[in-house]
Amino acid sequence: MFKTLDDIGSGKRVLVRLDLNSPVEDGIVKDNRRFARHARTVRELVDAGHRVVVMAHQGRPGRDSFVSLAQHADLLAEYVETPVAFVDEVYGEAAIEAIRSLGAGEVLMLENVRMCADELPENAPEDHAESEFVRTLAPEFDCYVNDAYSAAHRAHASLVGFPQVLPSYAGRVMESEYEANTSIANREFDGPVTMVLGGAKATDVIDVMSALDEGVDHYLLGGIVGELFLRAAGYDVGYDVGGTELYDHQWENNEERIRTLLDERGDRIHLPVDLAYEDDDARAEILVEGIEKDRDLLDVGSLTVERYGRVIEDSAAVFVKGALGVFEDERFADGTVGVLESIASTDCFSVVGGGDTSRAIELYGLDEGYFSHVSIAGGAYVRALTGESLPAVDALVEN
């Protein structure tokens, strides 16, 4: 296992990697739960008298979201409740000077690490350790802390290079995310384990279902994957209408696996019994029996929510990946929100993962405290559920 903040001591020069990647609208970086989560790690390092230098990324080159981290420094400062200085370099002369002038308990944020050419290639950790980026920055620090669990599935320089050359530790987000997201494989529960699976990326969901067999008692499906499984079960849904490009290519890529899963685990896979659609600007619902798809189907129906709720109430653990409908539109949030409310009112261990689903909690005013863990990870959460290794976690363990 990796070491944590408990093992560092005090008064160190600490390089800490966060994931503050955020929505950007008209050049303005939007606040989100990542700042609050990561602030705990930064605050703890500050209180221990460390000199704290923050690395993070924002967007990718060529995208509108690829912006400077100057705004991120101000947002993080609000949560840490201490000033966060900013330097518009990653490892140039100005950055090194700012790092060397930092005092105990002070925080500095470096520029967007993806503005560094050495960062993005998916290289072996040993190769990243030899990059100019790592070789220049590493000598300025006593240790490295990785708190960027949501980026842990990437083999980028700031995530896997520094553990090759510095004593390395997991921050509090990395620690809690790893423990919660691997619990479905690593823990035993005194009762049924249920997975709620939806969203637009059906292949991700099917990967999770294929990887997790004996450990899951119930799969509750919705969203795109719910329709695809209904199609395999013989219902007239699960294909594109009206110009959408969500279903047909995912059906072609996954038909065999879907049919195999239904054949082998049909008694554990729960499919929607009704679906919702838009009718004269209002929500309408239709039973899947006898359905003919001639319009977009945007949510699971109320009967499905009720049936899924009964399964959840009898569960010892519930894991969520993906929304059951287009919850951004309040008319079609009943499935996603209804299932989340069932989980919140049940005395079970619960992990809600994936950006969309966790955003629904915030959007509809649900209390995070009613869930055992709300993950801020997307790709890393899927990797953890499928048992795939996470390069950044592996780097911490090996260190």
C-alpha positions as a Python dict, from the first residue, in 0.01 Angstrom:
ca = {
    (1, 'M'): (0, 0, 0),
    (2, 'F'): (110, 360, -38),
    (3, 'K'): (219, 601, 235),
    (4, 'T'): (-6, 895, 331),
    (5, 'L'): (22, 1241, 484),
    (6, 'D'): (48, 1074, 824),
    (7, 'D'): (398, 957, 728),
    (8, 'I'): (552, 1286, 611),
    (9, 'G'): (645, 1468, 932),
    (10, 'S'): (666, 1848, 929),
    (11, 'G'): (860, 2136, 780),
    (12, 'K'): (923, 1986, 435),
    (13, 'R'): (936, 2134, 87),
    (14, 'V'): (636, 1954, -66),
    (15, 'L'): (534, 1928, -432),
    (16, 'V'): (166, 1831, -443),
    (17, 'R'): (-32, 1725, -751),
    (18, 'L'): (-404, 1809, -744),
    (19, 'D'): (-677, 1764, -1005),
    (20, 'L'): (-857, 2099, -1027),
    (21, 'N'): (-978, 2048, -1385),
    (22, 'S'): (-1303, 2244, -1403),
    (23, 'P'): (-1574, 2361, -1643),
    (24, 'V'): (-1485, 2687, -1819),
    (25, 'E'): (-1757, 2921, -1950),
    (26, 'D'): (-1660, 3231, -2149),
    (27, 'G'): (-1310, 3211, -2006),
    (28, 'I'): (-1434, 3193, -1646),
    (29, 'V'): (-1334, 2888, -1440),
    (30, 'K'): (-1634, 2751, -1250),
    (31, 'D'): (-1610, 2647, -888),
    (32, 'N'): (-1673, 2278, -819),
    (33, 'R'): (-1637, 2022, -542),
    (34, 'R'): (-1277, 1942, -640),
    (35, 'F'): (-1150, 2263, -483),
    (36, 'A'): (-1318, 2185, -152),
    (37, 'R'): (-1198, 1824, -153),
    (38, 'H'): (-835, 1904, -233),
    (39, 'A'): (-830, 2196, 10),
    (40, 'R'): (-825, 1945, 296),
    (41, 'T'): (-490, 1807, 181),
    (42, 'V'): (-341, 2151, 121),
    (43, 'R'): (-469, 2282, 455),
    (44, 'E'): (-318, 1986, 639),
    (45, 'L'): (19, 2044, 472),
    (46, 'V'): (4, 2415, 559),
    (47, 'D'): (-83, 2344, 921),
    (48, 'A'): (218, 2110, 944),
    (49, 'G'): (446, 2396, 845),
    (50, 'H'): (537, 2265, 501),
    (51, 'R'): (627, 2485, 205),
    (52, 'V'): (358, 2378, -42),
    (53, 'V'): (385, 2400, -421),
    (54, 'V'): (79, 2292, -619),
    (55, 'M'): (75, 2136, -965),
    (56, 'A'): (-253, 2085, -1155),
    (57, 'H'): (-391, 2074, -1508),
    (58, 'Q'): (-679, 2239, -1691),
    (59, 'G'): (-818, 2116, -2023),
    (60, 'R'): (-608, 1997, -2314),
    (61, 'P'): (-416, 2190, -2581),
    (62, 'G'): (-651, 2301, -2859),
    (63, 'R'): (-966, 2311, -2645),
    (64, 'D'): (-1149, 2617, -2510),
    (65, 'S'): (-1101, 2482, -2158),
    (66, 'F'): (-721, 2493, -2194),
    (67, 'V'): (-655, 2803, -1982),
    (68, 'S'): (-415, 2933, -1719),
    (69, 'L'): (-445, 2830, -1353),
    (70, 'A'): (-443, 3190, -1225),
    (71, 'Q'): (-815, 3169, -1143),
    (72, 'H'): (-769, 2826, -984),
    (73, 'A'): (-522, 2973, -735),
    (74, 'D'): (-782, 3224, -618),
    (75, 'L'): (-1055, 2960, -591),
    (76, 'L'): (-832, 2721, -398),
    (77, 'A'): (-729, 3000, -161),
    (78, 'E'): (-1092, 3052, -61),
    (79, 'Y'): (-1122, 2690, 55),
    (80, 'V'): (-776, 2660, 212),
    (81, 'E'): (-833, 2995, 384),
    (82, 'T'): (-478, 3106, 319),
    (83, 'P'): (-328, 3296, 22),
    (84, 'V'): (-223, 3090, -278),
    (85, 'A'): (40, 3268, -485),
    (86, 'F'): (63, 3199, -859),
    (87, 'V'): (350, 3191, -1105),
    (88, 'D'): (285, 3165, -1480),
    (89, 'E'): (557, 2905, -1538),
    (90, 'V'): (586, 2533, -1466),
    (91, 'Y'): (962, 2501, -1417),
    (92, 'G'): (1129, 2810, -1566),
    (93, 'E'): (1353, 3055, -1384),
    (94, 'A'): (1061, 3253, -1240),
    (95, 'A'): (903, 2934, -1109),
    (96, 'I'): (1225, 2816, -943),
    (97, 'E'): (1278, 3159, -785),
    (98, 'A'): (921, 3162, -650),
    (99, 'I'): (964, 2810, -508),
    (100, 'R'): (1290, 2901, -333),
    (101, 'S'): (1143, 3215, -179),
    (102, 'L'): (845, 3030, -28),
    (103, 'G'): (818, 3037, 352),
    (104, 'A'): (687, 2775, 594),
    (105, 'G'): (308, 2743, 572),
    (106, 'E'): (294, 2928, 239),
    (107, 'V'): (137, 2798, -83),
    (108, 'L'): (236, 2852, -445),
    (109, 'M'): (54, 2728, -755),
    (110, 'L'): (249, 2662, -1074),
    (111, 'E'): (107, 2719, -1422),
    (112, 'N'): (-103, 2454, -1598),
    (113, 'V'): (126, 2149, -1625),
    (114, 'R'): (-26, 2064, -1963),
    (115, 'M'): (146, 2376, -2097),
    (116, 'C'): (467, 2178, -2044),
    (117, 'A'): (564, 1964, -2345),
    (118, 'D'): (698, 1687, -2119),
    (119, 'E'): (367, 1633, -1938),
    (120, 'L'): (119, 1470, -2175),
    (121, 'P'): (301, 1177, -2342),
    (122, 'E'): (190, 844, -2190),
    (123, 'N'): (543, 726, -2110),
    (124, 'A'): (692, 478, -1867),
    (125, 'P'): (761, 632, -1523),
    (126, 'E'): (1135, 580, -1571),
    (127, 'D'): (1125, 780, -1894),
    (128, 'H'): (924, 1062, -1734),
    (129, 'A'): (1177, 1074, -1450),
    (130, 'E'): (1444, 1163, -1707),
    (131, 'S'): (1244, 1451, -1857),
    (132, 'E'): (1366, 1808, -1818),
    (133, 'F'): (1042, 1888, -1633),
    (134, 'V'): (1103, 1632, -1356),
    (135, 'R'): (1482, 1671, -1342),
    (136, 'T'): (1449, 2049, -1300),
    (137, 'L'): (1175, 2056, -1037),
    (138, 'A'): (1252, 1751, -824),
    (139, 'P'): (1575, 1885, -662),
    (140, 'E'): (1374, 2176, -517),
    (141, 'F'): (1166, 1943, -296),
    (142, 'D'): (1196, 1699, -10),
    (143, 'C'): (891, 1494, -109),
    (144, 'Y'): (597, 1459, -347),
    (145, 'V'): (225, 1419, -267),
    (146, 'N'): (-24, 1292, -525),
    (147, 'D'): (-384, 1383, -446),
    (148, 'A'): (-509, 1364, -807),
    (149, 'Y'): (-697, 1033, -795),
    (150, 'S'): (-931, 1139, -1076),
    (151, 'A'): (-628, 1161, -1308),
    (152, 'A'): (-462, 847, -1171),
    (153, 'H'): (-542, 646, -1485),
    (154, 'R'): (-301, 869, -1681),
    (155, 'A'): (73, 795, -1709),
    (156, 'H'): (169, 1163, -1731),
    (157, 'A'): (494, 1312, -1603),
    (158, 'S'): (346, 1500, -1306),
    (159, 'L'): (169, 1180, -1192),
    (160, 'V'): (427, 903, -1236),
    (161, 'G'): (762, 1075, -1291),
    (162, 'F'): (821, 1234, -950),
    (163, 'P'): (762, 913, -747),
    (164, 'Q'): (1069, 777, -927),
    (165, 'V'): (1295, 1039, -771),
    (166, 'L'): (1127, 1169, -452),
    (167, 'P'): (976, 1012, -139),
    (168, 'S'): (607, 1004, -230),
    (169, 'Y'): (277, 1002, -44),
    (170, 'A'): (-97, 994, -109),
    (171, 'G'): (-307, 1299, -22),
    (172, 'R'): (-643, 1268, 152),
    (173, 'V'): (-846, 1263, -172),
    (174, 'M'): (-624, 994, -322),
    (175, 'E'): (-649, 793, 0),
    (176, 'S'): (-1029, 813, 39),
    (177, 'E'): (-1109, 765, -331),
    (178, 'Y'): (-888, 460, -360),
    (179, 'E'): (-1036, 298, -50),
    (180, 'A'): (-1398, 361, -154),
    (181, 'N'): (-1365, 279, -523),
    (182, 'T'): (-1185, -50, -469),
    (183, 'S'): (-1418, -160, -189),
    (184, 'I'): (-1645, -356, -423),
    (185, 'A'): (-1353, -592, -489),
    (186, 'N'): (-1177, -570, -154),
    (187, 'R'): (-1459, -573, 103),
    (188, 'E'): (-1717, -825, 214),
    (189, 'F'): (-2071, -700, 275),
    (190, 'D'): (-2335, -859, 495),
    (191, 'G'): (-2608, -862, 234),
    (192, 'P'): (-2674, -801, -137),
    (193, 'V'): (-2447, -576, -343),
    (194, 'T'): (-2621, -364, -606),
    (195, 'M'): (-2485, -162, -897),
    (196, 'V'): (-2683, 120, -1059),
    (197, 'L'): (-2548, 163, -1412),
    (198, 'G'): (-2640, 423, -1673),
    (199, 'G'): (-2496, 719, -1860),
    (200, 'A'): (-2404, 761, -2225),
    (201, 'K'): (-2086, 548, -2235),
    (202, 'A'): (-2234, 201, -2263),
    (203, 'T'): (-1900, 39, -2334),
    (204, 'D'): (-1765, 156, -1997),
    (205, 'V'): (-2067, 7, -1821),
    (206, 'I'): (-2038, -323, -2007),
    (207, 'D'): (-1668, -336, -1916),
    (208, 'V'): (-1764, -297, -1549),
    (209, 'M'): (-2032, -566, -1572),
    (210, 'S'): (-1795, -804, -1747),
    (211, 'A'): (-1525, -754, -1485),
    (212, 'L'): (-1754, -786, -1183),
    (213, 'D'): (-1939, -1114, -1163),
    (214, 'E'): (-1974, -1297, -834),
    (215, 'G'): (-1942, -983, -626),
    (216, 'V'): (-2263, -820, -755),
    (217, 'D'): (-2615, -945, -683),
    (218, 'H'): (-2819, -687, -875),
    (219, 'Y'): (-2756, -464, -1176),
    (220, 'L'): (-3009, -180, -1218),
    (221, 'L'): (-2981, -38, -1570),
    (222, 'G'): (-3087, 288, -1728),
    (223, 'G'): (-2962, 549, -1972),
    (224, 'I'): (-2811, 438, -2302),
    (225, 'V'): (-2700, 101, -2169),
    (226, 'G'): (-3050, 32, -2036),
    (227, 'E'): (-3197, 76, -2382),
    (228, 'L'): (-2928, -140, -2543),
    (229, 'F'): (-3002, -426, -2304),
    (230, 'L'): (-3375, -382, -2371),
    (231, 'R'): (-3298, -408, -2744),
    (232, 'A'): (-3114, -735, -2682),
    (233, 'A'): (-3415, -857, -2484),
    (234, 'G'): (-3638, -802, -2787),
    (235, 'Y'): (-3787, -456, -2729),
    (236, 'D'): (-3812, -194, -3004),
    (237, 'V'): (-3570, 52, -2843),
    (238, 'G'): (-3195, 105, -2825),
    (239, 'Y'): (-3133, 255, -3168),
    (240, 'D'): (-3085, 607, -3302),
    (241, 'V'): (-3379, 823, -3408),
    (242, 'G'): (-3403, 1189, -3499),
    (243, 'G'): (-3035, 1231, -3580),
    (244, 'T'): (-2887, 1096, -3257),
    (245, 'E'): (-2561, 902, -3271),
    (246, 'L'): (-2565, 736, -2932),
    (247, 'Y'): (-2699, 385, -2980),
    (248, 'D'): (-2624, 213, -3310),
    (249, 'H'): (-2243, 224, -3300),
    (250, 'Q'): (-2236, 112, -2936),
    (251, 'W'): (-2477, -170, -3022),
    (252, 'E'): (-2255, -285, -3307),
    (253, 'N'): (-1948, -279, -3082),
    (254, 'N'): (-2111, -455, -2786),
    (255, 'E'): (-2403, -668, -2910),
    (256, 'E'): (-2232, -1000, -2845),
    (257, 'R'): (-2122, -903, -2495),
    (258, 'I'): (-2468, -768, -2408),
    (259, 'R'): (-2638, -1090, -2519),
    (260, 'T'): (-2383, -1298, -2328),
    (261, 'L'): (-2440, -1098, -2010),
    (262, 'L'): (-2817, -1133, -2042),
    (263, 'D'): (-2784, -1504, -2102),
    (264, 'E'): (-2547, -1566, -1812),
    (265, 'R'): (-2681, -1317, -1558),
    (266, 'G'): (-3035, -1242, -1667),
    (267, 'D'): (-3171, -1317, -1322),
    (268, 'R'): (-2950, -1042, -1176),
    (269, 'I'): (-2995, -778, -1447),
    (270, 'H'): (-3294, -549, -1392),
    (271, 'L'): (-3419, -360, -1697),
    (272, 'P'): (-3653, -60, -1712),
    (273, 'V'): (-4022, -150, -1733),
    (274, 'D'): (-4121, 199, -1846),
    (275, 'L'): (-3949, 496, -2008),
    (276, 'A'): (-4011, 870, -2029),
    (277, 'Y'): (-4024, 1100, -2329),
    (278, 'E'): (-4117, 1459, -2415),
    (279, 'D'): (-4477, 1524, -2519),
    (280, 'D'): (-4591, 1885, -2576),
    (281, 'D'): (-4307, 2016, -2360),
    (282, 'A'): (-4410, 1788, -2072),
    (283, 'R'): (-4288, 1455, -1939),
    (284, 'A'): (-4483, 1149, -2052),
    (285, 'E'): (-4421, 781, -1976),
    (286, 'I'): (-4478, 460, -2165),
    (287, 'L'): (-4446, 91, -2075),
    (288, 'V'): (-4174, -96, -2263),
    (289, 'E'): (-4421, -374, -2346),
    (290, 'G'): (-4536, -306, -2700),
    (291, 'I'): (-4326, 9, -2734),
    (292, 'E'): (-4223, 139, -3076),
    (293, 'K'): (-3939, 389, -3063),
    (294, 'D'): (-4021, 692, -3274),
    (295, 'R'): (-3868, 963, -3055),
    (296, 'D'): (-3594, 1012, -2797),
    (297, 'L'): (-3647, 829, -2469),
    (298, 'L'): (-3502, 1048, -2197),
    (299, 'D'): (-3542, 876, -1862),
    (300, 'V'): (-3663, 563, -1688),
    (301, 'G'): (-4024, 578, -1577),
    (302, 'S'): (-4185, 597, -1233),
    (303, 'L'): (-4260, 222, -1216),
    (304, 'T'): (-3893, 149, -1280),
    (305, 'V'): (-3786, 394, -1010),
    (306, 'E'): (-4022, 225, -765),
    (307, 'R'): (-3892, -124, -850),
    (308, 'Y'): (-3528, -16, -833),
    (309, 'G'): (-3597, 151, -499),
    (310, 'R'): (-3719, -178, -350),
    (311, 'V'): (-3399, -353, -461),
    (312, 'I'): (-3186, -76, -311),
    (313, 'E'): (-3372, -88, 21),
    (314, 'D'): (-3271, -452, 63),
    (315, 'S'): (-2906, -393, -30),
    (316, 'A'): (-2603, -383, 199),
    (317, 'A'): (-2398, -190, -55),
    (318, 'V'): (-2486, 18, -362),
    (319, 'F'): (-2242, 145, -625),
    (320, 'V'): (-2355, 401, -886),
    (321, 'K'): (-2196, 469, -1224),
    (322, 'G'): (-2384, 695, -1461),
    (323, 'A'): (-2720, 871, -1471),
    (324, 'L'): (-3047, 696, -1561),
    (325, 'G'): (-3177, 985, -1768),
    (326, 'V'): (-3112, 1337, -1897),
    (327, 'F'): (-3118, 1477, -1545),
    (328, 'E'): (-2995, 1822, -1654),
    (329, 'D'): (-3354, 1875, -1768),
    (330, 'E'): (-3565, 1872, -1451),
    (331, 'R'): (-3846, 1692, -1636),
    (332, 'F'): (-3620, 1393, -1690),
    (333, 'A'): (-3437, 1383, -1358),
    (334, 'D'): (-3688, 1155, -1181),
    (335, 'G'): (-3494, 834, -1250),
    (336, 'T'): (-3151, 957, -1144),
    (337, 'V'): (-3273, 1160, -848),
    (338, 'G'): (-3527, 899, -738),
    (339, 'V'): (-3264, 626, -720),
    (340, 'L'): (-3021, 857, -537),
    (341, 'E'): (-3293, 941, -286),
    (342, 'S'): (-3356, 570, -231),
    (343, 'I'): (-2988, 516, -162),
    (344, 'A'): (-2973, 817, 70),
    (345, 'S'): (-3263, 683, 278),
    (346, 'T'): (-3121, 330, 302),
    (347, 'D'): (-2876, 220, 569),
    (348, 'C'): (-2619, 82, 325),
    (349, 'F'): (-2262, 142, 218),
    (350, 'S'): (-2285, 359, -93),
    (351, 'V'): (-2044, 495, -351),
    (352, 'V'): (-2165, 739, -615),
    (353, 'G'): (-1917, 781, -898),
    (354, 'G'): (-1884, 948, -1235),
    (355, 'G'): (-1897, 1321, -1298),
    (356, 'D'): (-2259, 1333, -1414),
    (357, 'T'): (-2407, 1140, -1124),
    (358, 'S'): (-2216, 1328, -859),
    (359, 'R'): (-2320, 1653, -1029),
    (360, 'A'): (-2685, 1550, -995),
    (361, 'I'): (-2640, 1534, -617),
    (362, 'E'): (-2530, 1896, -618),
    (363, 'L'): (-2780, 2013, -879),
    (364, 'Y'): (-3083, 1877, -693),
    (365, 'G'): (-2971, 1969, -342),
    (366, 'L'): (-2909, 1620, -206),
    (367, 'D'): (-2687, 1597, 101),
    (368, 'E'): (-2353, 1427, 30),
    (369, 'G'): (-2350, 1317, 392),
    (370, 'Y'): (-2619, 1059, 318),
    (371, 'F'): (-2374, 867, 95),
    (372, 'S'): (-2067, 682, 216),
    (373, 'H'): (-1858, 833, -63),
    (374, 'V'): (-1921, 1064, -358),
    (375, 'S'): (-1638, 1022, -605),
    (376, 'I'): (-1499, 1310, -810),
    (377, 'A'): (-1337, 1063, -1049),
    (378, 'G'): (-1463, 944, -1387),
    (379, 'G'): (-1216, 734, -1582),
    (380, 'A'): (-1025, 631, -1269),
    (381, 'Y'): (-1350, 517, -1106),
    (382, 'V'): (-1429, 294, -1403),
    (383, 'R'): (-1073, 156, -1398),
    (384, 'A'): (-1104, 77, -1027),
    (385, 'L'): (-1437, -100, -1075),
    (386, 'T'): (-1299, -312, -1357),
    (387, 'G'): (-987, -401, -1162),
    (388, 'E'): (-749, -233, -1405),
    (389, 'S'): (-433, -80, -1265),
    (390, 'L'): (-399, 296, -1218),
    (391, 'P'): (-49, 413, -1318),
    (392, 'A'): (-35, 695, -1062),
    (393, 'V'): (-145, 464, -779),
    (394, 'D'): (105, 200, -889),
    (395, 'A'): (378, 466, -880),
    (396, 'L'): (293, 553, -518),
    (397, 'V'): (283, 188, -415),
    (398, 'E'): (617, 112, -581),
    (399, 'N'): (774, 421, -422),
}
